PDB file of C-alpha atoms in Angstrom:
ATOM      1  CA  UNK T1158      16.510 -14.770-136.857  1.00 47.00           C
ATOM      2  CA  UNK T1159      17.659 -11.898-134.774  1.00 50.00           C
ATOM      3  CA  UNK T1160      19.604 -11.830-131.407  1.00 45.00           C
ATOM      4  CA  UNK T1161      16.774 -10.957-129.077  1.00 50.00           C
ATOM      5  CA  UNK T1162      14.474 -13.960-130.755  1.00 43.00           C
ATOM      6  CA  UNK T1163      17.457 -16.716-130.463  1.00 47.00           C
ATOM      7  CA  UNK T1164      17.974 -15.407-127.346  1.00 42.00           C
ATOM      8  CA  UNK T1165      14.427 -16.030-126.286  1.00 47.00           C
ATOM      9  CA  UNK T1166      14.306 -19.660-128.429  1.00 48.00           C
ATOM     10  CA  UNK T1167      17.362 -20.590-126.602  1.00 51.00           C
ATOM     11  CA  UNK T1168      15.578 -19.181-123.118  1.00 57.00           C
ATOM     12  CA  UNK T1169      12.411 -21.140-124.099  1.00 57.00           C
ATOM     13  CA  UNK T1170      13.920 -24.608-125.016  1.00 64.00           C
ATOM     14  CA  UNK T1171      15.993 -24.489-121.767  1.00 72.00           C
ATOM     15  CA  UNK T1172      12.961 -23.814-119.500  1.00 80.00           C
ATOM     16  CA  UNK T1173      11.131 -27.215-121.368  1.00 85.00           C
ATOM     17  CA  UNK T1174      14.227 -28.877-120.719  1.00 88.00           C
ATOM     18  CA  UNK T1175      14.355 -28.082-116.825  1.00 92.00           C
ATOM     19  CA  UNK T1176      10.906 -28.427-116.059  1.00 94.00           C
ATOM     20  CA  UNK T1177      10.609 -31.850-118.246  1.00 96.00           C
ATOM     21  CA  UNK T1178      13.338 -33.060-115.901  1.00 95.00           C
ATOM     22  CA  UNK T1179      11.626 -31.701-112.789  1.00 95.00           C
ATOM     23  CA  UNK T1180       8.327 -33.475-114.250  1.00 96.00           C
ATOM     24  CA  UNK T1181      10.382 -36.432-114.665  1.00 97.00           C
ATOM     25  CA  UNK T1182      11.233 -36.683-111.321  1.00 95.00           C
ATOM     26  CA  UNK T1183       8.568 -35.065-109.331  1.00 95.00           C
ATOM     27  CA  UNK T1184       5.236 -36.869-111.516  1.00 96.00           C
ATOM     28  CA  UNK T1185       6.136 -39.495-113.941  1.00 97.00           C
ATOM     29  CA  UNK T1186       8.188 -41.768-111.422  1.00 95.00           C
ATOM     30  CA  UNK T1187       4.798 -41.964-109.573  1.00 93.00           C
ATOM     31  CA  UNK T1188       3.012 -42.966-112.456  1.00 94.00           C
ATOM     32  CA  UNK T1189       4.784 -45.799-112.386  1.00 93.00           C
ATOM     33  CA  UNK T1190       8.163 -44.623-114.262  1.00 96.00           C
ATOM     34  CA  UNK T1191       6.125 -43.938-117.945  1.00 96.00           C
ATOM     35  CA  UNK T1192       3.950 -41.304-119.581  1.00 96.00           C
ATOM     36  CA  UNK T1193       1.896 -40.900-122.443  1.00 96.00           C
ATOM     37  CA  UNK T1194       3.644 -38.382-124.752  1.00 96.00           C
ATOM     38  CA  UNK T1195      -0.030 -36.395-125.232  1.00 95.00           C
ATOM     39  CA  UNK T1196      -0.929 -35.856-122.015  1.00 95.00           C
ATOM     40  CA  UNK T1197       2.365 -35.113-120.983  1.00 96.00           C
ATOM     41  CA  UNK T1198       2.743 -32.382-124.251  1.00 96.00           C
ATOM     42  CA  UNK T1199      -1.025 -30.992-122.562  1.00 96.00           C
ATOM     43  CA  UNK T1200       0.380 -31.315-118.659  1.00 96.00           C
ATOM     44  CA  UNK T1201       3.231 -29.167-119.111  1.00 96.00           C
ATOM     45  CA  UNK T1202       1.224 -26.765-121.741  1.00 95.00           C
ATOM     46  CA  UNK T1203      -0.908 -25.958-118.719  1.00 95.00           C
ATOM     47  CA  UNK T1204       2.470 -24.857-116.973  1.00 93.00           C
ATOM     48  CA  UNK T1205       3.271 -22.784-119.828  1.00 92.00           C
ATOM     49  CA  UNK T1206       5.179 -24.847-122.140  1.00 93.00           C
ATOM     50  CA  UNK T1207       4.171 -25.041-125.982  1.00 91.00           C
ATOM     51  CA  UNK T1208       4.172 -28.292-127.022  1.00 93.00           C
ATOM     52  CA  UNK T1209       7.083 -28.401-130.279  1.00 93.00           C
ATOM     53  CA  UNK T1210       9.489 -27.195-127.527  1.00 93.00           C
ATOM     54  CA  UNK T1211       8.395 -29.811-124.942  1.00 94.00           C
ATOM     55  CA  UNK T1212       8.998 -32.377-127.686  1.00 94.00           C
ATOM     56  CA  UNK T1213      11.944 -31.488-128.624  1.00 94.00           C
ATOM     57  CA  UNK T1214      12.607 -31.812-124.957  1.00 94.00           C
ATOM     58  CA  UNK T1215      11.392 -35.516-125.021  1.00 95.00           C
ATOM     59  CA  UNK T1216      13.826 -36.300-128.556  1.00 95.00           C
ATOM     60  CA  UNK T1217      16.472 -34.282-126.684  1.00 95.00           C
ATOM     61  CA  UNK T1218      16.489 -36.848-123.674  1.00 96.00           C
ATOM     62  CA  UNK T1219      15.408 -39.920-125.593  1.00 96.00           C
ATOM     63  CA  UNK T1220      18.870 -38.969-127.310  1.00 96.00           C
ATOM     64  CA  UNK T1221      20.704 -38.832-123.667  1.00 95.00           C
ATOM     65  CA  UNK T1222      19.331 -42.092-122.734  1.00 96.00           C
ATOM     66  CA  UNK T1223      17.009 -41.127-120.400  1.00 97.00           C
ATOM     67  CA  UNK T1224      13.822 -42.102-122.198  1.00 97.00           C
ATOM     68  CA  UNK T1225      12.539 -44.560-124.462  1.00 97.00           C
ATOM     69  CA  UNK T1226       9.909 -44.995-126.665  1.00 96.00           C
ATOM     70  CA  UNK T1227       7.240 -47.399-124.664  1.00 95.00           C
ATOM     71  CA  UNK T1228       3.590 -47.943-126.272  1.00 93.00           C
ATOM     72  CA  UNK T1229       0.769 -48.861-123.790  1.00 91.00           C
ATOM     73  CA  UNK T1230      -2.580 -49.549-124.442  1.00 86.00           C
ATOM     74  CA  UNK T1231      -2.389 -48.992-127.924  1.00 89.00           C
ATOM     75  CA  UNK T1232      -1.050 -44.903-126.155  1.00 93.00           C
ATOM     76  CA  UNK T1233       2.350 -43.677-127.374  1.00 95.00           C
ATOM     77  CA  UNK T1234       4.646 -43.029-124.690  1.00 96.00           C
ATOM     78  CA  UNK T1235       7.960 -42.760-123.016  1.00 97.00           C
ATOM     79  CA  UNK T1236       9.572 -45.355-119.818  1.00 97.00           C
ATOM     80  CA  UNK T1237      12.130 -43.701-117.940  1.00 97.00           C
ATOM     81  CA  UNK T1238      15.416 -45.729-118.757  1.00 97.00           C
ATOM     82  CA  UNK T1239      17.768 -47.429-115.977  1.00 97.00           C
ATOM     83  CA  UNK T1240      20.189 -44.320-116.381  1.00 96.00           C
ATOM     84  CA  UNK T1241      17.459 -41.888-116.199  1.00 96.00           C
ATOM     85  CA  UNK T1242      16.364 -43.791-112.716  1.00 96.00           C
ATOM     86  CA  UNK T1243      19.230 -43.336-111.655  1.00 94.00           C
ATOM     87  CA  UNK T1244      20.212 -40.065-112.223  1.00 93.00           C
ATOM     88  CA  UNK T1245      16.896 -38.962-110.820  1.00 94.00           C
ATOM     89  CA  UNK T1246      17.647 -40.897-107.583  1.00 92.00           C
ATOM     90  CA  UNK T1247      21.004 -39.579-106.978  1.00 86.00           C
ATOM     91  CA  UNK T1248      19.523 -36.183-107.756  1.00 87.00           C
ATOM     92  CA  UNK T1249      16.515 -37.512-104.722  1.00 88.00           C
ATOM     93  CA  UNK T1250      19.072 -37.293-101.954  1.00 82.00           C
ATOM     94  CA  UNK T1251      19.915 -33.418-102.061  1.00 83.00           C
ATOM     95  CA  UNK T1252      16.761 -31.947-103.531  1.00 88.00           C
ATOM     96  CA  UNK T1253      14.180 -33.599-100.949  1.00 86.00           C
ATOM     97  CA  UNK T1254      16.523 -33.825 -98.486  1.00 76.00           C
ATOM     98  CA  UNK T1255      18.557 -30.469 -98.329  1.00 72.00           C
ATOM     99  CA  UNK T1256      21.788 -31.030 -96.799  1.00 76.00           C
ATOM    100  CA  UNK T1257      21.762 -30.568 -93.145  1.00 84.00           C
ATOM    101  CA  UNK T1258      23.758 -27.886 -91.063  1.00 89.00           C
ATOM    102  CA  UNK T1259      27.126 -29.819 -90.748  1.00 93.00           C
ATOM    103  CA  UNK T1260      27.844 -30.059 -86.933  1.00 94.00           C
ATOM    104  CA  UNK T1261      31.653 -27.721 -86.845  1.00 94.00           C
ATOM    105  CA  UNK T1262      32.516 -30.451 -83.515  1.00 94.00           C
ATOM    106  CA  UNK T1263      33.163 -33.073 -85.979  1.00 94.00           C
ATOM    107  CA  UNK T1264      35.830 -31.092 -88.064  1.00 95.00           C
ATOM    108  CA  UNK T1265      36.506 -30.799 -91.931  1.00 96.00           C
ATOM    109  CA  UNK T1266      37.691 -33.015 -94.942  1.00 96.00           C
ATOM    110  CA  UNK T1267      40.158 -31.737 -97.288  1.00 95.00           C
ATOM    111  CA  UNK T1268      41.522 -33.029-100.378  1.00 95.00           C
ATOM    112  CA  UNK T1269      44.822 -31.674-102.035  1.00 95.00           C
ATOM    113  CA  UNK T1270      45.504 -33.561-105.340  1.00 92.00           C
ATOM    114  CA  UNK T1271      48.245 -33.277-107.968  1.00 91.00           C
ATOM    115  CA  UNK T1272      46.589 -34.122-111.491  1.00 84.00           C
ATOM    116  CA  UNK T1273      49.175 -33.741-114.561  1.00 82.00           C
ATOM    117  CA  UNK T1274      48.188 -31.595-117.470  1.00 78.00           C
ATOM    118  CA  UNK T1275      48.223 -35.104-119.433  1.00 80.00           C
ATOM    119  CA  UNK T1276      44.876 -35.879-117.399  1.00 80.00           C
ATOM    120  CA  UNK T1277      43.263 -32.730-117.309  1.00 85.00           C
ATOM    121  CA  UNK T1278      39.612 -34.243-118.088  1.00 91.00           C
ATOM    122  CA  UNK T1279      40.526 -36.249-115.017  1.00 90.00           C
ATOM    123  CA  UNK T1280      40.927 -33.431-113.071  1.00 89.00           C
ATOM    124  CA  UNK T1281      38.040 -31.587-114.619  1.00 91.00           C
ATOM    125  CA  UNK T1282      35.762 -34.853-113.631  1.00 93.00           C
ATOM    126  CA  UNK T1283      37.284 -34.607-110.049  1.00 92.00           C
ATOM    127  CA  UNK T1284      36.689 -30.736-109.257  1.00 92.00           C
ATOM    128  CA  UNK T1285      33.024 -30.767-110.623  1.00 91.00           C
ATOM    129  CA  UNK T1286      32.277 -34.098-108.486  1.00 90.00           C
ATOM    130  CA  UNK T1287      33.913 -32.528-105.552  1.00 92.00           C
ATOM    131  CA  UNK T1288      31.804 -29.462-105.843  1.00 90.00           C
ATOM    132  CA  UNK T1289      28.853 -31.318-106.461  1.00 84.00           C
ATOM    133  CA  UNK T1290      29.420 -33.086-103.015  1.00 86.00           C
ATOM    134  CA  UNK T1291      29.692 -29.624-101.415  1.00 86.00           C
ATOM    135  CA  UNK T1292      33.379 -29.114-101.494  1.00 93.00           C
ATOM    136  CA  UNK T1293      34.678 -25.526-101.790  1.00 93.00           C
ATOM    137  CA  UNK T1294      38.380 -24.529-103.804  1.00 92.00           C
ATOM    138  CA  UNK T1295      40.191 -22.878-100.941  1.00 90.00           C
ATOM    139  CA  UNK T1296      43.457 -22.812-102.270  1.00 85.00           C
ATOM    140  CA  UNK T1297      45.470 -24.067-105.477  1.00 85.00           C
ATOM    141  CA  UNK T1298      44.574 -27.908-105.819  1.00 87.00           C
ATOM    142  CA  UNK T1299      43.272 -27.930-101.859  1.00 91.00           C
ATOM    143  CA  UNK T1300      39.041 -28.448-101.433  1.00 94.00           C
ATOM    144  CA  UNK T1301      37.170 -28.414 -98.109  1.00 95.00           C
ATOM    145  CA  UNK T1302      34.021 -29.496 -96.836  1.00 93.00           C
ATOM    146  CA  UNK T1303      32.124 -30.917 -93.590  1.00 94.00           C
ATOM    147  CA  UNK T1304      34.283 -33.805 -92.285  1.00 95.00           C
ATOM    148  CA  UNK T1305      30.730 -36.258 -92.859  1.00 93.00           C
ATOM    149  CA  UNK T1306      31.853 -35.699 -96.699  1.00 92.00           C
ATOM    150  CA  UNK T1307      34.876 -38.087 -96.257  1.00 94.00           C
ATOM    151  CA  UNK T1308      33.317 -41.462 -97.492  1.00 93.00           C
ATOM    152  CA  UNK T1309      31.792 -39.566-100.960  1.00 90.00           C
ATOM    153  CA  UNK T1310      35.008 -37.966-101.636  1.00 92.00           C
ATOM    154  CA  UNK T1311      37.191 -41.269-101.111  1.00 95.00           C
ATOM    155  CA  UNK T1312      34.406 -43.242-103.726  1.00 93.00           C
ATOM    156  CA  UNK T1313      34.419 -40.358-106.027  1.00 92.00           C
ATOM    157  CA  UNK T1314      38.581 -40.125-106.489  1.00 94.00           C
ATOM    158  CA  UNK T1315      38.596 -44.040-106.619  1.00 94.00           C
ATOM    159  CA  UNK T1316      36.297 -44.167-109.592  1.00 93.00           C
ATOM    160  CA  UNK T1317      38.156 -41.818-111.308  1.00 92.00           C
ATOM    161  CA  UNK T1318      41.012 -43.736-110.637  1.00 92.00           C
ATOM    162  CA  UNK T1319      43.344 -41.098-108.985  1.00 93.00           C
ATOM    163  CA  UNK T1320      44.192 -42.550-105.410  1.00 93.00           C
ATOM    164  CA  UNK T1321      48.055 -41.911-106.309  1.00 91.00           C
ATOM    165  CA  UNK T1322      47.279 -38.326-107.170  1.00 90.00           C
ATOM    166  CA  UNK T1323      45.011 -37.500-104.403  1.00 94.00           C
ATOM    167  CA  UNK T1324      45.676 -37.105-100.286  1.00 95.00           C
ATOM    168  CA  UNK T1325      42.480 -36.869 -97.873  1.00 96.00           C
ATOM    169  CA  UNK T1326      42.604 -35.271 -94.975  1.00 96.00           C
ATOM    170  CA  UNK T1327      40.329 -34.842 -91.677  1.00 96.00           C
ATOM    171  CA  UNK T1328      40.988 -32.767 -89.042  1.00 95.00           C
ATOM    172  CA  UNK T1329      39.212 -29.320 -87.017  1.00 95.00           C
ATOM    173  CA  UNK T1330      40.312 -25.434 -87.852  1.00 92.00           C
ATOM    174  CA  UNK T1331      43.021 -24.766 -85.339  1.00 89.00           C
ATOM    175  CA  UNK T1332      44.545 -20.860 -85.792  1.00 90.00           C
ATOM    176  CA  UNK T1333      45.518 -18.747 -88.943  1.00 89.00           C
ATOM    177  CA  UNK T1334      43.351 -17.412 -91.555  1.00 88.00           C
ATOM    178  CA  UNK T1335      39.653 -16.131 -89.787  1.00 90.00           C
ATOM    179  CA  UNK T1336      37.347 -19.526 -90.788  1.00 90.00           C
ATOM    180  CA  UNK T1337      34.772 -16.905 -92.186  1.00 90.00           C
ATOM    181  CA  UNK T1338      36.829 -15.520 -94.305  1.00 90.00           C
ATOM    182  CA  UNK T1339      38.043 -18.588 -95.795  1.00 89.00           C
ATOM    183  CA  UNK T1340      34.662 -20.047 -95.961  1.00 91.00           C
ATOM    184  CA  UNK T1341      33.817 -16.681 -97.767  1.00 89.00           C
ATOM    185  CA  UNK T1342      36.469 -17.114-100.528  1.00 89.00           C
ATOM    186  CA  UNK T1343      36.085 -20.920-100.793  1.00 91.00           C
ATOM    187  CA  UNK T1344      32.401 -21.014-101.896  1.00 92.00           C
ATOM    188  CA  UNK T1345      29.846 -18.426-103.467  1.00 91.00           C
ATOM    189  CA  UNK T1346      28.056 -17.799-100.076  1.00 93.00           C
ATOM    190  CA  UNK T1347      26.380 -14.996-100.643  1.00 93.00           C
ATOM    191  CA  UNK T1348      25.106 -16.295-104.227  1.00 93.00           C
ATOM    192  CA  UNK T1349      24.111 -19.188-102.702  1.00 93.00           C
ATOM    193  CA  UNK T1350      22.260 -17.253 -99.853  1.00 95.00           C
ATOM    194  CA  UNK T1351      20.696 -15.005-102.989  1.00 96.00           C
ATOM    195  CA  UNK T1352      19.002 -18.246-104.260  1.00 96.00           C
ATOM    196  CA  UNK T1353      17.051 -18.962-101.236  1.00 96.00           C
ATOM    197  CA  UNK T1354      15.926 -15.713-100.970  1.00 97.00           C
ATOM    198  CA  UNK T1355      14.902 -15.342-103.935  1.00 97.00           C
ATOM    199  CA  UNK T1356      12.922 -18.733-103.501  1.00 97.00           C
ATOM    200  CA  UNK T1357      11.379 -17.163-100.591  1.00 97.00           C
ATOM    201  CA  UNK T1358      10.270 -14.128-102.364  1.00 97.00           C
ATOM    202  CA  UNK T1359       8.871 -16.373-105.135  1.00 97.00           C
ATOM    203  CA  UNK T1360       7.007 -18.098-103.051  1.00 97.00           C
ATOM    204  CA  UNK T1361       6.501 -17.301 -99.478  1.00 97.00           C
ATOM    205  CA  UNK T1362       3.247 -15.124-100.342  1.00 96.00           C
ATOM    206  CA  UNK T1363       1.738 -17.967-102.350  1.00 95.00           C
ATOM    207  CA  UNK T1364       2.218 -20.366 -99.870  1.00 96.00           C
ATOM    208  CA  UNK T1365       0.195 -18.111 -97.602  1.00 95.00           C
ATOM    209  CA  UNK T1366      -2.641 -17.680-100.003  1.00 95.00           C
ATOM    210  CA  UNK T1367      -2.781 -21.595-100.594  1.00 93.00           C
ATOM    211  CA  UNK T1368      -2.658 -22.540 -96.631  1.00 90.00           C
ATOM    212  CA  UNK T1369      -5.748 -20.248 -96.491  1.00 91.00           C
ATOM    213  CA  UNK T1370      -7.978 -21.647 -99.601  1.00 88.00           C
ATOM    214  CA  UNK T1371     -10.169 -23.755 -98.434  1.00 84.00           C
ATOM    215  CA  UNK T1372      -9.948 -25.203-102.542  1.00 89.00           C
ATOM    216  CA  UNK T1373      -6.709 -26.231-104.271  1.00 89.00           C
ATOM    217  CA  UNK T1374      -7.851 -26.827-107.671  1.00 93.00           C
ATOM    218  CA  UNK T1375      -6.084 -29.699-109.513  1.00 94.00           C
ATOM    219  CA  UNK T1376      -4.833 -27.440-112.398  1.00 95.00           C
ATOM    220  CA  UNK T1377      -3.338 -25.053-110.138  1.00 95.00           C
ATOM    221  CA  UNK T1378      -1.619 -27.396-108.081  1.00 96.00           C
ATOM    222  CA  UNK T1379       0.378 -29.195-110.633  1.00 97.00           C
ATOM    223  CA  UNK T1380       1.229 -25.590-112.298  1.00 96.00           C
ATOM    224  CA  UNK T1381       2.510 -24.284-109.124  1.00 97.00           C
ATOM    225  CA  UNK T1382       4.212 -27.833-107.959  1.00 97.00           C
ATOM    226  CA  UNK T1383       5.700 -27.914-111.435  1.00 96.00           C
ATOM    227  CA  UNK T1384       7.142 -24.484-110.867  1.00 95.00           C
ATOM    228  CA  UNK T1385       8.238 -24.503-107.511  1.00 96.00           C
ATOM    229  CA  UNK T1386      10.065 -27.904-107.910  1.00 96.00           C
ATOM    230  CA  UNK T1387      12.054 -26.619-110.942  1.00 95.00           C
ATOM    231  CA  UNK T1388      12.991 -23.563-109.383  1.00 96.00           C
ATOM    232  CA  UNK T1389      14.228 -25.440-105.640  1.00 96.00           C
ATOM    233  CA  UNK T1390      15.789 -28.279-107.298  1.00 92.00           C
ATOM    234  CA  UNK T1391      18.929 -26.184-108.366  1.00 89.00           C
ATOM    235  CA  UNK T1392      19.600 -24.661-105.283  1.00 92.00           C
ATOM    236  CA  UNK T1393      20.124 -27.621-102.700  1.00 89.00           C
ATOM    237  CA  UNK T1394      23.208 -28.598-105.161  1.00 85.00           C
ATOM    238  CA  UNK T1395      24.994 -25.623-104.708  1.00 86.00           C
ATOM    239  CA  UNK T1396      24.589 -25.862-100.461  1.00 89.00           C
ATOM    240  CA  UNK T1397      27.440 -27.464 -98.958  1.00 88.00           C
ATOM    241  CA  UNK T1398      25.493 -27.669 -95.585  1.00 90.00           C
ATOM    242  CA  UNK T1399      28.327 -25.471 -93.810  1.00 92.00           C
ATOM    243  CA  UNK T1400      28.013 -25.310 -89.930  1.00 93.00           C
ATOM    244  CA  UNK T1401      25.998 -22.433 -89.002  1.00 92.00           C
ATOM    245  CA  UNK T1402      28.593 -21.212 -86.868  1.00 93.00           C
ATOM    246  CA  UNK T1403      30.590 -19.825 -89.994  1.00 93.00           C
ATOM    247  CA  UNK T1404      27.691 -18.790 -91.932  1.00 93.00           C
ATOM    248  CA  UNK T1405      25.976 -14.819 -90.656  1.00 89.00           C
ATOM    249  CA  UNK T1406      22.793 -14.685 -88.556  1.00 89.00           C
ATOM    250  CA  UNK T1407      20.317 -14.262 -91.312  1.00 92.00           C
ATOM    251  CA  UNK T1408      21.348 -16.886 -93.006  1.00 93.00           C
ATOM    252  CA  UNK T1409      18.448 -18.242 -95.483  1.00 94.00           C
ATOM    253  CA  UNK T1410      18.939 -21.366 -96.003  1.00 93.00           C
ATOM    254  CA  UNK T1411      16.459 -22.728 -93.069  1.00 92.00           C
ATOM    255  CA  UNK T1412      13.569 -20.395 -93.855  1.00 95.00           C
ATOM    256  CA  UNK T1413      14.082 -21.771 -97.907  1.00 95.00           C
ATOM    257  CA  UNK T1414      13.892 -25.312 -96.643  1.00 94.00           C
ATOM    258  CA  UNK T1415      11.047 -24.894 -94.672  1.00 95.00           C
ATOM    259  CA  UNK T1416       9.018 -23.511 -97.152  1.00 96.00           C
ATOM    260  CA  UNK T1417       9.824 -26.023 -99.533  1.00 96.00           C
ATOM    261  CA  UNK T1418       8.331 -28.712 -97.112  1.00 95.00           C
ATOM    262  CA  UNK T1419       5.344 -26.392 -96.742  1.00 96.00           C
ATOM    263  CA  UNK T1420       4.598 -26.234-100.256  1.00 96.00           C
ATOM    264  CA  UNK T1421       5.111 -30.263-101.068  1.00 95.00           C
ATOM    265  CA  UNK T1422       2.852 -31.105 -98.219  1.00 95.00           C
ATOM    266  CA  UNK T1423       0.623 -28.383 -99.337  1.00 95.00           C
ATOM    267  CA  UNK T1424       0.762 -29.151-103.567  1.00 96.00           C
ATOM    268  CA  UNK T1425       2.247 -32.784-103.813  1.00 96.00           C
ATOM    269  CA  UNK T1426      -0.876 -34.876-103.484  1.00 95.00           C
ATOM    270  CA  UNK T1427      -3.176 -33.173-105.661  1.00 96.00           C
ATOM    271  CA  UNK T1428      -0.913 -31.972-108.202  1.00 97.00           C
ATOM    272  CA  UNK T1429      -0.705 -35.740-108.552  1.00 96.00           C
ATOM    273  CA  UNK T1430      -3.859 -36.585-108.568  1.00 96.00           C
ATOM    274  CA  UNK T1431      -4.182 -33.765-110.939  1.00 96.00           C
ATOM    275  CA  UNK T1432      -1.818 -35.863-113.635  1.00 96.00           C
ATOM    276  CA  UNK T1433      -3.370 -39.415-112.957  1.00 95.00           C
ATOM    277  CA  UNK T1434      -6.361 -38.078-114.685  1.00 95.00           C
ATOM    278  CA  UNK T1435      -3.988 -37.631-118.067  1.00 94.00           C
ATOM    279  CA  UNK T1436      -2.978 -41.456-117.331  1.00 93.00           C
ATOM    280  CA  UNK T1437      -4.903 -43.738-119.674  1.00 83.00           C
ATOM    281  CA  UNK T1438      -3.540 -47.242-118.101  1.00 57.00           C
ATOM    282  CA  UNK T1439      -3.602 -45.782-114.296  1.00 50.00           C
ATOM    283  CA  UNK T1440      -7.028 -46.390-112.807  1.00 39.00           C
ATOM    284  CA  UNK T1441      -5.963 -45.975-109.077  1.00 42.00           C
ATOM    285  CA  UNK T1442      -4.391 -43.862-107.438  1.00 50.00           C
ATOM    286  CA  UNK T1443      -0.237 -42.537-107.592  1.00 59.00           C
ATOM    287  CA  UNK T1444       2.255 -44.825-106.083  1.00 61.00           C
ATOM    288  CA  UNK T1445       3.584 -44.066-102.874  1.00 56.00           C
ATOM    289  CA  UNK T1446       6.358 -41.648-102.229  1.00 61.00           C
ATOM    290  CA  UNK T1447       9.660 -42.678-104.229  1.00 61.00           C
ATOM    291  CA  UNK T1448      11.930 -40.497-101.487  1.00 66.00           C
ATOM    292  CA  UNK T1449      13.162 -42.081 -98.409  1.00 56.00           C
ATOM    293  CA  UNK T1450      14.694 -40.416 -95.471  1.00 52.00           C
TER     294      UNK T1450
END
């Protein structure tokens, strides 16, 4: 096999990968938390996926835990495991609900640790759950975010089990260093920034043309769902919800967000209704919204 086509294998089998989780989360949790492995292979074909490299998908996160093998009816399928319902729920809080505009009034949390080289994996575990919560490396072993981050950041270095290595500070920007600046350095802003407008681009025209069909079809709506999901649900992570008084004017972050609304209220219901049909065992209608808040 050449570069170029491992290159595009490897391209392929990540795209099944991320939109089987977004499917996961988005579809199958409504349908009660399991799917039937056909329908699913002929849901996500309609989005584009072939169906070895959507079960591969399946084997890959039957192997992680996430599913397991579930018959009902006398259909083959998959429930969602207790780790995968978890995982998906954590995951609930920041893609539905995009982190908020931290107020700057109510200050900043840092955390300056001191992890030994004999606990590196430690500190590994402790920077990526830091960033995950929105913190940003602003100077050798010292990570800021939004003061409202304190109570994560104190559960996250107890499980880890590095109180004695850790010190947690909150407190408001007094002088030195321009705030910007620091912001700037601390966290990929203008990557992140690139992300929602790219989102916007993606989709801003075809949310548009939908709001002035006066048909959805079924098909489409899943297709589109399916694709817009997988392509939000990275970006929220890597928002720390900074005040928007250290962020620039065109900021696009709001406009992202609000378009994301517009196209769940827009796709959600009958892109669902859409995948009921592919439910053998599911005679009414989906559950009721999984996301609170």
């Amino acid at each position: 096999m050449s570069q170029s086509q491992e290159a595009r294998t490897s391209t392929a089998a990540y795209r099944s990968r991320t939109v089987l989780v977004s499917f996961l989360g988005a579809v199958v949790r409504r349908m009660g938390n399991w799917m039937p492995i056909s329908a699913t292979v002929e849901l996500l074909a309609q989005a584009g996926l072939d169906a070895s490299s959507v079960r591969t998908a399946v084997f890959r996160l039957k192997k992680r835990g996430w599913l397991e093998s579930v018959p009902r009816s006398g259909v083959r399928g998959y429930a969602l495991t207790p780790a995968a319902l978890e995982a998906l729920a954590a995951g609930d809080k920041v893609i539905w609900h995009a982190r908020q505009p931290a107020d700057l009034g109510e200050g900043w949390c840092l955390v300056n640790f001191s992890v030994p080289e004999s606990a590196r994996a430690k500190r590994h575990q402790l920077t990526s759950h830091l960033t995950s919560l929105g913190f940003g490396n602003t100077g050798s072993a010292v990570w800021l975010a939004p003061a409202r981050m304190l109570t994560a950041a104190q559960d996250v270095i107890a499980e880890l089990d590095l109180t004695g290595q850790c010190a947690v500070f909150v407190g408001h920007y007094a002088a030195g260093q321009d705030l910007r600046a620091m912001i700037r350095d601390g966290w990929d802003i203008d990557g992140i920034d690139r992300g929602y407008k790219e989102f916007v681009d993606a989709y801003g025209a075809e949310a548009d043309r939908l709001d002035s069909s006066a048909f959805v079809d079924g098909r489409e709506a899943l297709v589109t769902y399916l694709s817009m999901v997988d392509h939000w649900r990275k970006l929220p992570f890597r928002d720390p919800g900074l005040p928007l008084e250290v962020l620039t004017d065109d900021w696009s972050g709001p406009t992202a967000v609000r378009l994301f609304e517009r196209l769940v209220a827009t796709l959600e219901g009958r892109a669902l209704a859409h995948a009921a049909l592919y439910w053998p065992t599911r005679a009414s209608s989906p559950a009721s919204s999984h996301r609170t808040g």
